[in-house]
mmCIF file of C-alpha atoms and ligand atoms in Angstrom:
data_model
loop_
_atom_site.group_PDB
_atom_site.id
_atom_site.type_symbol
_atom_site.label_atom_id
_atom_site.label_comp_id
_atom_site.label_asym_id
_atom_site.label_seq_id
_atom_site.Cartn_x
_atom_site.Cartn_y
_atom_site.Cartn_z
ATOM 1 C CA MET T 8 159.525 222.820 166.685
ATOM 2 C CA ALA T 9 160.282 221.190 170.055
ATOM 3 C CA TYR T 10 163.828 221.198 171.396
ATOM 4 C CA ALA T 11 165.313 218.684 173.816
ATOM 5 C CA ARG T 12 168.164 219.750 176.018
ATOM 6 C CA ASN T 13 171.287 217.713 175.271
ATOM 7 C CA PRO T 14 172.804 216.582 178.585
ATOM 8 C CA LEU T 15 176.162 215.937 176.874
ATOM 9 C CA ALA T 16 176.487 219.621 176.059
ATOM 10 C CA LYS T 17 177.288 220.452 179.683
ATOM 11 C CA ARG T 18 180.791 221.915 179.974
ATOM 12 C CA HIS T 19 182.919 221.047 182.934
ATOM 13 C CA SER T 20 185.828 223.008 184.278
ATOM 14 C CA TRP T 21 189.311 221.493 183.933
ATOM 15 C CA LEU T 22 189.551 217.896 185.222
ATOM 16 C CA LYS T 23 185.952 217.972 186.439
ATOM 17 C CA SER T 24 183.543 215.351 185.132
ATOM 18 C CA SER T 25 180.244 213.619 185.833
ATOM 19 C CA ARG T 26 181.962 210.292 185.199
ATOM 20 C CA LYS T 27 182.023 207.902 188.122
ATOM 21 C CA ASP T 28 184.809 205.618 186.854
ATOM 22 C CA SER T 29 188.539 206.084 187.527
ATOM 23 C CA TRP T 30 189.137 207.640 184.095
ATOM 24 C CA TRP T 31 192.349 209.331 185.289
ATOM 25 C CA ILE T 32 194.295 206.128 186.127
ATOM 26 C CA PRO T 33 195.339 205.202 182.541
ATOM 27 C CA GLN T 34 196.173 208.853 181.856
ATOM 28 C CA LEU T 35 198.339 209.098 184.956
ATOM 29 C CA PHE T 36 200.131 205.859 184.085
ATOM 30 C CA THR T 37 200.725 207.062 180.500
ATOM 31 C CA ALA T 38 202.074 210.419 181.705
ATOM 32 C CA ILE T 39 204.463 208.792 184.220
ATOM 33 C CA VAL T 40 205.843 206.299 181.693
ATOM 34 C CA LEU T 41 206.195 208.772 178.820
ATOM 35 C CA LEU T 42 207.744 211.547 180.909
ATOM 36 C CA GLY T 43 210.001 208.993 182.630
ATOM 37 C CA PHE T 44 211.189 207.704 179.263
ATOM 38 C CA ILE T 45 211.763 211.230 177.905
ATOM 39 C CA GLY T 46 213.711 212.153 181.065
ATOM 40 C CA TYR T 47 215.878 209.019 180.881
ATOM 41 C CA ALA T 48 216.507 209.423 177.128
ATOM 42 C CA ASN T 49 217.577 213.046 177.636
ATOM 43 C CA PHE T 50 219.918 212.041 180.444
ATOM 44 C CA ARG T 51 221.519 209.427 178.194
ATOM 45 C CA VAL T 52 221.853 211.756 175.222
ATOM 46 C CA PHE T 53 223.625 214.379 177.330
ATOM 47 C CA GLU T 54 225.685 211.822 179.254
ATOM 48 C CA ASN T 55 227.595 211.048 176.038
ATOM 49 C CA ALA T 56 229.286 207.999 177.589
ATOM 50 C CA HIS T 57 228.762 204.307 178.401
ATOM 51 C CA TYR T 58 226.887 203.572 175.174
ATOM 52 C CA GLU T 59 228.957 200.573 174.064
ATOM 53 C CA PHE T 60 230.363 197.526 175.765
ATOM 54 C CA GLY T 61 232.293 194.933 173.763
ATOM 55 C CA THR T 62 230.115 194.091 170.792
ATOM 56 C CA LEU T 63 227.007 195.682 172.354
ATOM 57 C CA LEU T 64 225.873 199.119 171.213
ATOM 58 C CA SER T 65 223.025 201.020 172.863
ATOM 59 C CA PRO T 66 220.042 201.599 170.532
ATOM 60 C CA PHE T 67 220.050 205.260 171.650
ATOM 61 C CA TYR T 68 223.443 205.682 169.964
ATOM 62 C CA SER T 69 222.937 203.577 166.852
ATOM 63 C CA PRO T 70 224.142 204.342 164.236
ATOM 64 C CA LEU T 71 227.213 205.596 166.094
ATOM 65 C CA LEU T 72 228.312 208.339 163.695
ATOM 66 C CA PHE T 73 231.445 209.066 165.706
ATOM 67 C CA GLY T 74 233.021 207.748 168.884
ATOM 68 C CA PRO T 75 236.300 207.109 170.678
ATOM 69 C CA ALA T 76 239.306 206.181 168.516
ATOM 70 C CA ASP T 77 239.237 202.553 169.764
ATOM 71 C CA SER T 78 235.489 202.129 169.133
ATOM 72 C CA HIS T 79 234.483 199.183 166.934
ATOM 73 C CA HIS T 80 231.071 200.718 166.266
ATOM 74 C CA ALA T 81 231.905 204.290 165.208
ATOM 75 C CA TRP T 82 231.443 205.101 161.515
ATOM 76 C CA PHE T 83 233.669 208.205 161.494
ATOM 77 C CA SER T 84 235.909 210.149 163.846
ATOM 78 C CA LYS T 85 234.438 213.209 165.538
ATOM 79 C CA PRO T 86 234.910 216.418 163.519
ATOM 80 C CA ASP T 87 236.988 219.013 165.421
ATOM 81 C CA TRP T 88 234.477 221.791 164.757
ATOM 82 C CA LEU T 89 231.666 219.973 166.573
ATOM 83 C CA PRO T 90 231.097 221.304 170.127
ATOM 84 C CA ARG T 91 232.058 218.838 172.894
ATOM 85 C CA TRP T 92 228.543 218.717 174.329
ATOM 86 C CA ILE T 93 227.117 217.379 171.053
ATOM 87 C CA SER T 94 226.900 213.641 171.510
ATOM 88 C CA PRO T 95 226.511 211.242 168.567
ATOM 89 C CA ALA T 96 222.967 210.510 169.803
ATOM 90 C CA PHE T 97 222.082 214.170 169.212
ATOM 91 C CA LEU T 98 222.624 213.783 165.499
ATOM 92 C CA ILE T 99 220.368 210.761 165.071
ATOM 93 C CA LEU T 100 217.731 210.632 167.803
ATOM 94 C CA TRP T 101 215.611 213.439 166.314
ATOM 95 C CA ALA T 102 214.357 210.921 163.726
ATOM 96 C CA PRO T 103 212.999 208.151 166.014
ATOM 97 C CA ALA T 104 211.920 210.769 168.587
ATOM 98 C CA GLY T 105 209.997 212.715 165.926
ATOM 99 C CA PHE T 106 208.522 209.489 164.600
ATOM 100 C CA ARG T 107 207.238 208.493 168.049
ATOM 101 C CA LEU T 108 206.092 211.978 169.023
ATOM 102 C CA THR T 109 203.967 212.380 165.893
ATOM 103 C CA CYS T 110 202.676 208.757 165.921
ATOM 104 C CA TYR T 111 198.869 208.628 165.588
ATOM 105 C CA TYR T 112 198.596 206.309 168.583
ATOM 106 C CA TYR T 113 200.889 208.340 170.872
ATOM 107 C CA ARG T 114 199.051 211.532 169.962
ATOM 108 C CA GLY T 115 195.847 210.013 171.287
ATOM 109 C CA ALA T 116 197.671 208.924 174.419
ATOM 110 C CA TYR T 117 199.594 212.083 175.307
ATOM 111 C CA TYR T 118 196.893 214.510 174.183
ATOM 112 C CA LYS T 119 194.901 213.063 177.065
ATOM 113 C CA ALA T 120 197.678 212.343 179.555
ATOM 114 C CA ILE T 121 199.921 215.402 179.101
ATOM 115 C CA TRP T 122 198.438 217.948 176.685
ATOM 116 C CA GLN T 123 195.041 217.636 178.414
ATOM 117 C CA ASP T 124 193.089 218.105 175.197
ATOM 118 C CA PRO T 125 190.865 216.640 176.574
ATOM 119 C CA PRO T 126 192.039 214.717 179.687
ATOM 120 C CA GLY T 127 189.318 212.130 178.942
ATOM 121 C CA CYS T 128 185.924 211.696 177.303
ATOM 122 C CA GLY T 129 183.433 213.949 179.060
ATOM 123 C CA VAL T 130 186.159 215.553 181.206
ATOM 124 C CA GLY T 131 186.709 219.308 181.309
ATOM 125 C CA GLU T 132 189.795 220.644 179.522
ATOM 126 C CA PRO T 133 191.964 223.689 180.240
ATOM 127 C CA ARG T 134 191.307 225.376 176.838
ATOM 128 C CA LYS T 135 188.159 227.033 175.564
ATOM 129 C CA GLY T 136 188.914 226.909 171.837
ATOM 130 C CA TYR T 137 190.005 224.075 169.564
ATOM 131 C CA LEU T 138 192.700 224.835 167.027
ATOM 132 C CA GLY T 139 193.239 221.296 165.765
ATOM 133 C CA GLU T 140 196.414 220.348 163.932
ATOM 134 C CA LYS T 141 196.349 223.203 161.413
ATOM 135 C CA PHE T 142 198.312 225.662 163.532
ATOM 136 C CA LEU T 143 201.513 225.672 165.575
ATOM 137 C CA PRO T 144 202.510 223.764 167.599
ATOM 138 C CA LEU T 145 200.335 220.801 166.586
ATOM 139 C CA VAL T 146 200.705 221.391 162.850
ATOM 140 C CA VAL T 147 204.086 219.610 163.077
ATOM 141 C CA GLN T 148 202.165 216.364 163.593
ATOM 142 C CA ASN T 149 201.682 216.340 159.839
ATOM 143 C CA LEU T 150 205.389 215.562 159.448
ATOM 144 C CA HIS T 151 204.769 211.993 160.608
ATOM 145 C CA ARG T 152 204.994 210.435 157.145
ATOM 146 C CA TYR T 153 208.423 212.074 156.619
ATOM 147 C CA PHE T 154 209.707 210.795 159.970
ATOM 148 C CA LEU T 155 208.564 207.364 158.814
ATOM 149 C CA TYR T 156 211.043 207.423 155.900
ATOM 150 C CA PHE T 157 213.904 208.011 158.352
ATOM 151 C CA ALA T 158 212.567 205.470 160.867
ATOM 152 C CA LEU T 159 212.603 202.794 158.167
ATOM 153 C CA LEU T 160 216.357 203.363 157.680
ATOM 154 C CA PHE T 161 217.015 202.516 161.326
ATOM 155 C CA ILE T 162 215.668 198.960 161.099
ATOM 156 C CA PRO T 163 218.505 197.444 159.005
ATOM 157 C CA ILE T 164 221.092 199.371 161.070
ATOM 158 C CA LEU T 165 219.709 198.026 164.357
ATOM 159 C CA THR T 166 219.493 194.542 162.842
ATOM 160 C CA TRP T 167 223.199 194.773 162.057
ATOM 161 C CA ASP T 168 223.827 195.679 165.712
ATOM 162 C CA VAL T 169 221.960 192.539 166.798
ATOM 163 C CA TRP T 170 224.146 190.449 164.485
ATOM 164 C CA ASN T 171 227.258 192.052 165.996
ATOM 165 C CA ALA T 172 225.919 191.350 169.480
ATOM 166 C CA CYS T 173 225.802 187.626 168.580
ATOM 167 C CA TRP T 174 229.592 187.618 168.817
ATOM 168 C CA ASP T 175 231.984 188.085 171.691
ATOM 169 C CA GLY T 176 235.328 189.789 171.180
ATOM 170 C CA TYR T 177 237.068 191.004 168.054
ATOM 171 C CA GLY T 178 239.814 189.732 165.782
ATOM 172 C CA ASP T 179 241.228 186.237 166.378
ATOM 173 C CA SER T 180 239.455 185.838 169.725
ATOM 174 C CA ARG T 181 236.023 186.501 168.167
ATOM 175 C CA ARG T 182 233.531 183.706 168.823
ATOM 176 C CA PHE T 183 229.804 183.177 168.385
ATOM 177 C CA SER T 184 228.108 183.933 171.705
ATOM 178 C CA ILE T 185 224.614 184.818 172.861
ATOM 179 C CA GLY T 186 224.019 186.745 176.059
ATOM 180 C CA LEU T 187 221.364 188.752 177.831
ATOM 181 C CA GLY T 188 222.520 191.874 175.968
ATOM 182 C CA THR T 189 222.020 190.061 172.642
ATOM 183 C CA LEU T 190 218.467 189.112 173.625
ATOM 184 C CA LEU T 191 217.627 192.634 174.799
ATOM 185 C CA LEU T 192 218.967 194.180 171.581
ATOM 186 C CA PHE T 193 217.082 191.571 169.566
ATOM 187 C CA GLY T 194 213.844 192.254 171.468
ATOM 188 C CA ALA T 195 214.223 196.024 171.058
ATOM 189 C CA THR T 196 214.937 195.732 167.329
ATOM 190 C CA ALA T 197 212.177 193.194 166.634
ATOM 191 C CA THR T 198 209.521 195.248 168.429
ATOM 192 C CA LEU T 199 210.785 198.479 166.826
ATOM 193 C CA ALA T 200 210.417 196.784 163.432
ATOM 194 C CA LEU T 201 206.875 195.666 164.311
ATOM 195 C CA TYR T 202 206.079 199.180 165.535
ATOM 196 C CA THR T 203 207.450 200.767 162.338
ATOM 197 C CA PHE T 204 205.875 198.248 159.945
ATOM 198 C CA SER T 205 202.478 198.645 161.608
ATOM 199 C CA CYS T 206 202.489 202.440 161.177
ATOM 200 C CA HIS T 207 199.272 203.995 159.815
ATOM 201 C CA SER T 208 201.308 206.160 157.431
ATOM 202 C CA LEU T 209 203.104 203.121 156.027
ATOM 203 C CA ARG T 210 199.721 201.508 155.398
ATOM 204 C CA HIS T 211 198.669 204.595 153.447
ATOM 205 C CA LEU T 212 202.006 204.737 151.640
ATOM 206 C CA ILE T 213 201.657 201.151 150.456
ATOM 207 C CA GLY T 214 198.056 201.139 149.356
ATOM 208 C CA GLY T 215 196.338 204.381 150.259
ATOM 209 C CA ASN T 216 196.804 205.967 146.837
ATOM 210 C CA ARG T 217 194.742 203.318 144.973
ATOM 211 C CA ASP T 218 191.001 202.902 144.773
ATOM 212 C CA LYS T 219 191.309 199.230 143.866
ATOM 213 C CA LEU T 220 194.159 197.190 145.299
ATOM 214 C CA SER T 221 193.050 193.692 144.335
ATOM 215 C CA ASP T 222 194.409 194.256 140.789
ATOM 216 C CA ARG T 223 197.921 194.411 142.216
ATOM 217 C CA PRO T 224 198.555 191.187 144.166
ATOM 218 C CA ALA T 225 201.983 192.096 145.590
ATOM 219 C CA GLN T 226 200.863 195.538 146.744
ATOM 220 C CA PHE T 227 197.623 194.061 148.083
ATOM 221 C CA ALA T 228 199.539 191.420 150.072
ATOM 222 C CA CYS T 229 201.839 194.082 151.600
ATOM 223 C CA TYR T 230 198.836 196.260 152.411
ATOM 224 C CA ASN T 231 197.098 193.348 154.152
ATOM 225 C CA CYS T 232 200.288 192.593 156.048
ATOM 226 C CA VAL T 233 200.612 196.150 157.381
ATOM 227 C CA SER T 234 196.866 196.205 158.131
ATOM 228 C CA ALA T 235 197.187 192.996 160.179
ATOM 229 C CA LEU T 236 200.171 194.390 162.117
ATOM 230 C CA ASN T 237 198.387 197.709 162.542
ATOM 231 C CA LYS T 238 195.789 196.087 164.822
ATOM 232 C CA ASN T 239 198.486 195.746 167.506
ATOM 233 C CA HIS T 240 200.239 199.057 166.876
ATOM 234 C CA MET T 241 199.597 200.268 170.422
ATOM 235 C CA LEU T 242 201.090 197.089 171.899
ATOM 236 C CA TYR T 243 204.235 197.375 169.752
ATOM 237 C CA ALA T 244 204.508 201.064 170.676
ATOM 238 C CA TRP T 245 204.706 200.288 174.394
ATOM 239 C CA ILE T 246 206.804 197.114 174.295
ATOM 240 C CA SER T 247 209.389 198.679 171.982
ATOM 241 C CA LEU T 248 209.609 201.735 174.252
ATOM 242 C CA PHE T 249 210.388 199.596 177.303
ATOM 243 C CA LEU T 250 212.807 197.269 175.503
ATOM 244 C CA VAL T 251 214.802 200.131 173.965
ATOM 245 C CA ALA T 252 215.191 201.663 177.434
ATOM 246 C CA PHE T 253 216.119 198.289 179.018
ATOM 247 C CA ALA T 254 218.629 197.486 176.262
ATOM 248 C CA ASP T 255 220.284 200.876 176.735
ATOM 249 C CA LEU T 256 220.290 200.503 180.514
ATOM 250 C CA TYR T 257 221.889 197.057 180.247
ATOM 251 C CA VAL T 258 224.688 198.383 178.012
ATOM 252 C CA ARG T 259 225.205 201.297 180.394
ATOM 253 C CA LEU T 260 225.374 199.073 183.492
ATOM 254 C CA CYS T 261 227.883 196.753 181.786
ATOM 255 C CA SER T 262 229.956 199.688 180.602
ATOM 256 C CA THR T 263 230.095 201.348 184.030
ATOM 257 C CA GLY T 264 231.071 198.022 185.639
ATOM 258 C CA ALA T 265 227.913 197.889 187.773
ATOM 259 C CA ILE T 266 227.135 194.425 186.351
ATOM 260 C CA SER T 267 228.978 191.964 184.113
ATOM 261 C CA ASP T 268 227.680 191.020 180.701
ATOM 262 C CA LEU T 269 225.782 187.745 181.128
ATOM 263 C CA ARG T 270 226.729 185.364 178.298
ATOM 264 C CA PHE T 271 224.822 182.067 177.992
ATOM 265 C CA PHE T 272 227.372 180.426 175.696
HETATM 266 FE FE1 FES F 320 202.277 205.192 165.023
HETATM 267 FE FE2 FES F 320 202.998 205.801 162.466
HETATM 268 S S1 FES F 320 201.058 205.823 163.369
HETATM 269 S S2 FES F 320 204.226 205.103 164.124
#
């Protein structure tokens, strides 16, 4: 039997490749944005301040489980036994962070950009063996469907925050008012909803357990809806990431007095 040598079988050392295109540019961009977002989010979680201004509440701190005594957003008062450095964001952000970190799209993106497994098609990687997602640490990726259940709970809570942001003031002086903060919170919530409702796991949850969906019109319609949204999952992933960060930054800048809250009416 004759054998042909497969040119694709050639192994390159780490980051070396026969490719002539600029394969590393998207990876570099992805790494900068993701690491920048993670750095900023960590700063905000530890800062434990400037997360609300008037009727605006930062999405990083919503739901606000506890806050200052005069807070209009806090659900409870802070338990005495909780260490001072634990911010309310600590208690909630594990859910959306876990949801994003284990997202099928983001895995593809940061496996290349950060984990380097591989850095790109036909590009040498730093590891010799492939363990897949059956062993630690990558086995935790299988928790994605459970993070989805928690992520779904956030959508109505954030929607309530948008409704609150449509008002200015409290009590007798409360009046309907839309501002830049309202629009940013609305944009963040709408794109987060699109991101969550276009999740691959949600698609499986709705219709993946049936061989024939056409017998169940309501389930079939929902499945088609998620499938249609799923085509733009990557787009929703990025836009929601930016808008959540911008909405938080806006609330922070207003709260620190660096800018004033821009109200259109
Ligand atoms: Fe991306 Fe579920 S696959 S959020």
